[in-house]
Amino acid sequence: YHGLLPLLKGPSQLAHALDLPDELDEVPSEVLRQALEEEIYPPALDDGVIAEFVLAAGRRAYRGTTPPSIPARIQKAVESRSPGTVYLATDQEQASFLAARQRPYLWVAAQDVDAFVTEIGCGRFEDRFAFSMLIDGRQATERIVDLFPGLRSTRAADRVESATLTRVALLAKLVTTEEGVEDQMLPWYLDGFSLLVGQEADERQCLTFINEAFGLHLDNAELRQVMQ
């Protein structure tokens, strides 16, 4: 928990002589409270470490109540915020959405959301925001390996063996916020093994979307080889 708690930089013998704690459960409550109430923290802190520390320290230092402030991610910075203003992101889409709007958040495991809400006082993402898709004008669905037979000979062929591609006239993500509904036009959207792309995408763009959506990691030379 370097960056969140004081760290002794010295020989282990000194730490042993001072009887310093080795585990978070051994850290005094007053030290945990001070750590939770700092104004600013190192920006390089791992998001998982921040969330783990906030939950564990909050439980120990504020039994039966919620802490007045906690460290939270705000874009690339980590700053002190009231728990009631901190949202809980459980995936990359939610984290990116909150970061783009400069909203403070913690990236937590889905199974820990209830604990953060009841014991720390944070807010569920779904209580304020919602995502939905707007898809219209579906055209014929085709197997990706039939459209691009060259993919069968690549190292990532198994990832698209059962995948399909469908062109659509309208592809947008609807974002519901406290201010209303925003629509964001998307170049592609992956639903399981079904890739949807805008009808205006040409063959090269479709292959680029396939490479990105399915994580094929093909370089430009390999993509050109597939196109031949």
mmCIF file of C-alpha atoms in Angstrom:
data_model
loop_
_atom_site.group_PDB
_atom_site.id
_atom_site.type_symbol
_atom_site.label_atom_id
_atom_site.label_comp_id
_atom_site.label_asym_id
_atom_site.label_seq_id
_atom_site.Cartn_x
_atom_site.Cartn_y
_atom_site.Cartn_z
ATOM 1 C CA TYR A 1 0.000 0.000 0.000
ATOM 2 C CA HIS A 2 2.887 2.317 -0.795
ATOM 3 C CA GLY A 3 1.484 5.752 -1.548
ATOM 4 C CA LEU A 4 -1.456 5.220 0.794
ATOM 5 C CA LEU A 5 0.301 4.457 4.071
ATOM 6 C CA PRO A 6 3.603 5.670 5.576
ATOM 7 C CA LEU A 7 6.451 3.423 4.488
ATOM 8 C CA LEU A 8 9.680 2.896 6.425
ATOM 9 C CA LYS A 9 12.674 2.931 4.115
ATOM 10 C CA GLY A 10 15.342 1.159 6.071
ATOM 11 C CA PRO A 11 16.654 -2.243 7.143
ATOM 12 C CA SER A 12 14.199 -4.911 8.194
ATOM 13 C CA GLN A 13 15.906 -5.080 11.571
ATOM 14 C CA LEU A 14 14.766 -1.513 12.288
ATOM 15 C CA ALA A 15 11.182 -2.318 11.348
ATOM 16 C CA HIS A 16 11.318 -5.345 13.641
ATOM 17 C CA ALA A 17 12.792 -3.279 16.501
ATOM 18 C CA LEU A 18 10.024 -0.682 16.125
ATOM 19 C CA ASP A 19 7.404 -3.449 16.005
ATOM 20 C CA LEU A 20 5.837 -2.006 12.848
ATOM 21 C CA PRO A 21 2.782 -3.783 11.419
ATOM 22 C CA ASP A 22 3.219 -6.248 8.563
ATOM 23 C CA GLU A 23 -0.471 -6.546 7.647
ATOM 24 C CA LEU A 24 -3.196 -3.983 7.046
ATOM 25 C CA ASP A 25 -5.245 -5.503 9.872
ATOM 26 C CA GLU A 26 -2.460 -4.514 12.287
ATOM 27 C CA VAL A 27 -2.369 -0.819 11.286
ATOM 28 C CA PRO A 28 -3.859 1.449 14.006
ATOM 29 C CA SER A 29 -7.250 2.956 13.202
ATOM 30 C CA GLU A 30 -5.984 6.516 13.540
ATOM 31 C CA VAL A 31 -3.338 5.860 10.874
ATOM 32 C CA LEU A 32 -5.988 4.421 8.553
ATOM 33 C CA ARG A 33 -8.257 7.415 9.117
ATOM 34 C CA GLN A 34 -5.438 9.787 8.292
ATOM 35 C CA ALA A 35 -4.635 7.808 5.160
ATOM 36 C CA LEU A 36 -8.241 7.978 3.974
ATOM 37 C CA GLU A 37 -8.426 11.722 4.538
ATOM 38 C CA GLU A 38 -5.298 12.848 2.665
ATOM 39 C CA GLU A 39 -5.968 15.531 0.035
ATOM 40 C CA ILE A 40 -3.977 14.046 -2.825
ATOM 41 C CA TYR A 41 -2.304 10.716 -3.618
ATOM 42 C CA PRO A 42 0.293 9.429 -6.114
ATOM 43 C CA PRO A 43 -1.412 9.171 -9.539
ATOM 44 C CA ALA A 44 0.370 5.894 -10.368
ATOM 45 C CA LEU A 45 -1.561 3.960 -7.701
ATOM 46 C CA ASP A 46 -3.146 0.789 -9.033
ATOM 47 C CA ASP A 47 -6.947 1.039 -9.183
ATOM 48 C CA GLY A 48 -7.365 -2.400 -7.644
ATOM 49 C CA VAL A 49 -5.090 -1.490 -4.729
ATOM 50 C CA ILE A 50 -7.019 1.742 -4.117
ATOM 51 C CA ALA A 51 -10.345 -0.091 -3.964
ATOM 52 C CA GLU A 52 -8.969 -2.867 -1.762
ATOM 53 C CA PHE A 53 -7.477 -0.333 0.661
ATOM 54 C CA VAL A 54 -10.601 1.859 0.834
ATOM 55 C CA LEU A 55 -12.863 -1.062 1.696
ATOM 56 C CA ALA A 56 -10.526 -2.644 4.246
ATOM 57 C CA ALA A 57 -9.460 0.633 5.885
ATOM 58 C CA GLY A 58 -12.993 2.021 5.921
ATOM 59 C CA ARG A 59 -14.302 -1.084 7.657
ATOM 60 C CA ARG A 60 -11.611 -0.929 10.343
ATOM 61 C CA ALA A 61 -11.383 2.810 10.933
ATOM 62 C CA TYR A 62 -15.097 3.668 10.706
ATOM 63 C CA ARG A 63 -17.002 0.761 12.189
ATOM 64 C CA GLY A 64 -20.743 1.367 12.041
ATOM 65 C CA THR A 65 -20.416 4.532 9.945
ATOM 66 C CA THR A 66 -18.877 5.716 6.666
ATOM 67 C CA PRO A 67 -15.625 7.667 6.205
ATOM 68 C CA PRO A 68 -15.908 11.407 5.487
ATOM 69 C CA SER A 69 -13.518 11.118 2.555
ATOM 70 C CA ILE A 70 -11.726 8.480 0.499
ATOM 71 C CA PRO A 71 -9.182 8.431 -2.335
ATOM 72 C CA ALA A 72 -10.836 8.182 -5.770
ATOM 73 C CA ARG A 73 -9.672 8.161 -9.368
ATOM 74 C CA ILE A 74 -10.378 11.356 -11.365
ATOM 75 C CA GLN A 75 -9.019 10.804 -14.856
ATOM 76 C CA LYS A 76 -5.294 10.187 -14.230
ATOM 77 C CA ALA A 77 -5.203 11.741 -10.756
ATOM 78 C CA VAL A 78 -6.133 10.251 -7.374
ATOM 79 C CA GLU A 79 -7.756 12.762 -5.031
ATOM 80 C CA SER A 80 -9.785 12.891 -1.828
ATOM 81 C CA ARG A 81 -13.562 12.931 -2.303
ATOM 82 C CA SER A 82 -16.668 12.411 -0.190
ATOM 83 C CA PRO A 83 -17.869 8.810 -0.683
ATOM 84 C CA GLY A 84 -21.310 10.023 -1.745
ATOM 85 C CA THR A 85 -19.780 11.651 -4.834
ATOM 86 C CA VAL A 86 -17.741 8.582 -5.830
ATOM 87 C CA TYR A 87 -19.177 6.161 -8.390
ATOM 88 C CA LEU A 88 -18.357 2.464 -8.665
ATOM 89 C CA ALA A 89 -17.123 1.221 -12.040
ATOM 90 C CA THR A 90 -17.083 -2.523 -12.641
ATOM 91 C CA ASP A 91 -15.757 -2.613 -16.223
ATOM 92 C CA GLN A 92 -13.694 -0.654 -18.730
ATOM 93 C CA GLU A 93 -16.727 0.936 -20.384
ATOM 94 C CA GLN A 94 -17.991 2.422 -17.121
ATOM 95 C CA ALA A 95 -14.510 3.560 -16.049
ATOM 96 C CA SER A 96 -13.862 5.256 -19.405
ATOM 97 C CA PHE A 97 -17.256 6.968 -19.286
ATOM 98 C CA LEU A 98 -16.630 8.377 -15.809
ATOM 99 C CA ALA A 99 -13.067 9.417 -16.614
ATOM 100 C CA ALA A 100 -14.199 11.270 -19.743
ATOM 101 C CA ARG A 101 -16.665 13.273 -17.631
ATOM 102 C CA GLN A 102 -14.168 13.864 -14.811
ATOM 103 C CA ARG A 103 -16.372 12.033 -12.299
ATOM 104 C CA PRO A 104 -14.584 10.506 -9.276
ATOM 105 C CA TYR A 105 -14.750 6.710 -9.260
ATOM 106 C CA LEU A 106 -13.360 3.488 -7.883
ATOM 107 C CA TRP A 107 -12.853 0.470 -10.120
ATOM 108 C CA VAL A 108 -14.183 -2.447 -8.070
ATOM 109 C CA ALA A 109 -15.144 -6.084 -8.536
ATOM 110 C CA ALA A 110 -18.848 -6.588 -9.241
ATOM 111 C CA GLN A 111 -19.231 -8.761 -6.135
ATOM 112 C CA ASP A 112 -17.932 -5.923 -3.927
ATOM 113 C CA VAL A 113 -20.362 -3.225 -5.089
ATOM 114 C CA ASP A 114 -22.903 -3.818 -2.310
ATOM 115 C CA ALA A 115 -20.190 -3.578 0.361
ATOM 116 C CA PHE A 116 -18.898 -0.282 -1.038
ATOM 117 C CA VAL A 117 -22.434 1.124 -1.126
ATOM 118 C CA THR A 118 -23.482 0.089 2.385
ATOM 119 C CA GLU A 119 -20.164 0.294 4.265
ATOM 120 C CA ILE A 120 -18.313 3.099 2.465
ATOM 121 C CA GLY A 121 -21.198 5.144 1.089
ATOM 122 C CA CYS A 122 -20.314 5.134 -2.628
ATOM 123 C CA GLY A 123 -22.897 5.247 -5.430
ATOM 124 C CA ARG A 124 -23.750 2.514 -7.935
ATOM 125 C CA PHE A 125 -23.054 3.422 -11.537
ATOM 126 C CA GLU A 126 -26.463 2.093 -12.547
ATOM 127 C CA ASP A 127 -28.248 4.441 -10.140
ATOM 128 C CA ARG A 128 -27.195 7.464 -12.207
ATOM 129 C CA PHE A 129 -26.215 6.183 -15.646
ATOM 130 C CA ALA A 130 -27.419 3.576 -18.136
ATOM 131 C CA PHE A 131 -26.192 2.330 -21.511
ATOM 132 C CA SER A 132 -28.352 0.944 -24.313
ATOM 133 C CA MET A 133 -27.892 0.309 -28.030
ATOM 134 C CA LEU A 134 -29.869 1.732 -30.950
ATOM 135 C CA ILE A 135 -29.560 -0.521 -34.003
ATOM 136 C CA ASP A 136 -31.590 -0.117 -37.186
ATOM 137 C CA GLY A 137 -31.485 -1.262 -40.791
ATOM 138 C CA ARG A 138 -29.787 -4.626 -40.447
ATOM 139 C CA GLN A 139 -28.502 -6.104 -43.678
ATOM 140 C CA ALA A 140 -27.414 -9.645 -44.496
ATOM 141 C CA THR A 141 -25.247 -11.455 -41.947
ATOM 142 C CA GLU A 142 -22.112 -13.177 -43.251
ATOM 143 C CA ARG A 143 -19.417 -15.330 -41.701
ATOM 144 C CA ILE A 144 -16.238 -13.338 -41.257
ATOM 145 C CA VAL A 145 -13.995 -16.131 -42.583
ATOM 146 C CA ASP A 146 -16.108 -16.235 -45.745
ATOM 147 C CA LEU A 147 -15.705 -12.485 -46.241
ATOM 148 C CA PHE A 148 -11.976 -12.661 -45.499
ATOM 149 C CA PRO A 149 -10.721 -16.200 -46.285
ATOM 150 C CA GLY A 150 -7.185 -15.055 -45.580
ATOM 151 C CA LEU A 151 -8.004 -14.961 -41.873
ATOM 152 C CA ARG A 152 -8.122 -18.772 -41.851
ATOM 153 C CA SER A 153 -4.337 -18.893 -42.235
ATOM 154 C CA THR A 154 -3.542 -16.372 -39.481
ATOM 155 C CA ARG A 155 -2.446 -17.225 -35.949
ATOM 156 C CA ALA A 156 -5.774 -15.908 -34.594
ATOM 157 C CA ALA A 157 -8.053 -17.878 -36.920
ATOM 158 C CA ASP A 158 -9.811 -19.660 -34.045
ATOM 159 C CA ARG A 159 -11.092 -16.342 -32.656
ATOM 160 C CA VAL A 160 -13.223 -15.612 -35.717
ATOM 161 C CA GLU A 161 -14.064 -19.120 -36.912
ATOM 162 C CA SER A 162 -17.671 -18.810 -35.709
ATOM 163 C CA ALA A 163 -17.964 -15.022 -35.880
ATOM 164 C CA THR A 164 -20.257 -13.056 -38.178
ATOM 165 C CA LEU A 165 -20.406 -9.530 -39.592
ATOM 166 C CA THR A 166 -23.579 -7.542 -40.219
ATOM 167 C CA ARG A 167 -23.831 -4.091 -41.775
ATOM 168 C CA VAL A 168 -26.434 -1.753 -40.286
ATOM 169 C CA ALA A 169 -27.822 1.634 -41.303
ATOM 170 C CA LEU A 170 -27.781 3.052 -37.760
ATOM 171 C CA LEU A 171 -25.471 2.071 -34.925
ATOM 172 C CA ALA A 172 -25.472 4.225 -31.799
ATOM 173 C CA LYS A 173 -25.010 3.914 -28.052
ATOM 174 C CA LEU A 174 -27.574 5.726 -25.926
ATOM 175 C CA VAL A 175 -26.266 7.063 -22.609
ATOM 176 C CA THR A 176 -28.864 8.045 -20.021
ATOM 177 C CA THR A 177 -27.594 10.564 -17.459
ATOM 178 C CA GLU A 178 -29.128 12.936 -14.942
ATOM 179 C CA GLU A 179 -29.220 15.578 -17.682
ATOM 180 C CA GLY A 180 -31.032 13.401 -20.228
ATOM 181 C CA VAL A 181 -30.129 11.006 -23.031
ATOM 182 C CA GLU A 182 -26.989 11.336 -25.146
ATOM 183 C CA ASP A 183 -26.439 9.402 -28.363
ATOM 184 C CA GLN A 184 -22.969 8.365 -29.514
ATOM 185 C CA MET A 185 -22.530 7.046 -33.058
ATOM 186 C CA LEU A 186 -20.337 3.929 -33.145
ATOM 187 C CA PRO A 187 -18.207 2.580 -36.012
ATOM 188 C CA TRP A 188 -18.693 -0.985 -34.739
ATOM 189 C CA TYR A 189 -20.261 -2.959 -31.912
ATOM 190 C CA LEU A 190 -19.527 -6.509 -30.805
ATOM 191 C CA ASP A 191 -22.346 -8.643 -29.395
ATOM 192 C CA GLY A 192 -20.876 -12.007 -28.514
ATOM 193 C CA PHE A 193 -19.522 -13.345 -31.817
ATOM 194 C CA SER A 194 -21.682 -10.990 -33.897
ATOM 195 C CA LEU A 195 -19.918 -7.863 -35.138
ATOM 196 C CA LEU A 196 -22.101 -4.977 -36.301
ATOM 197 C CA VAL A 197 -20.584 -2.244 -38.484
ATOM 198 C CA GLY A 198 -21.928 0.877 -40.132
ATOM 199 C CA GLN A 199 -23.057 0.344 -43.726
ATOM 200 C CA GLU A 200 -20.625 2.980 -44.989
ATOM 201 C CA ALA A 201 -17.538 0.984 -43.857
ATOM 202 C CA ASP A 202 -15.429 -0.302 -46.749
ATOM 203 C CA GLU A 203 -13.657 -3.659 -46.873
ATOM 204 C CA ARG A 204 -10.408 -2.404 -45.333
ATOM 205 C CA GLN A 205 -12.274 -0.648 -42.512
ATOM 206 C CA CYS A 206 -14.271 -3.797 -41.796
ATOM 207 C CA LEU A 207 -11.072 -5.809 -41.488
ATOM 208 C CA THR A 208 -9.626 -3.175 -39.148
ATOM 209 C CA PHE A 209 -12.769 -3.369 -36.988
ATOM 210 C CA ILE A 210 -12.534 -7.170 -36.918
ATOM 211 C CA ASN A 211 -8.893 -6.975 -35.849
ATOM 212 C CA GLU A 212 -9.769 -4.588 -33.022
ATOM 213 C CA ALA A 213 -13.051 -6.152 -31.887
ATOM 214 C CA PHE A 214 -11.750 -9.712 -31.628
ATOM 215 C CA GLY A 215 -8.266 -8.810 -30.386
ATOM 216 C CA LEU A 216 -6.483 -10.492 -33.303
ATOM 217 C CA HIS A 217 -3.386 -8.278 -32.900
ATOM 218 C CA LEU A 218 -2.555 -8.504 -36.627
ATOM 219 C CA ASP A 219 -0.023 -5.923 -37.800
ATOM 220 C CA ASN A 220 -0.317 -3.909 -41.007
ATOM 221 C CA ALA A 221 1.658 -6.414 -43.055
ATOM 222 C CA GLU A 222 -0.570 -9.275 -41.897
ATOM 223 C CA LEU A 223 -3.705 -7.256 -42.625
ATOM 224 C CA ARG A 224 -2.459 -6.569 -46.157
ATOM 225 C CA GLN A 225 -1.820 -10.275 -46.601
ATOM 226 C CA VAL A 226 -5.397 -11.067 -45.532
ATOM 227 C CA MET A 227 -6.736 -8.511 -48.042
ATOM 228 C CA GLN A 228 -4.936 -10.172 -50.974
#
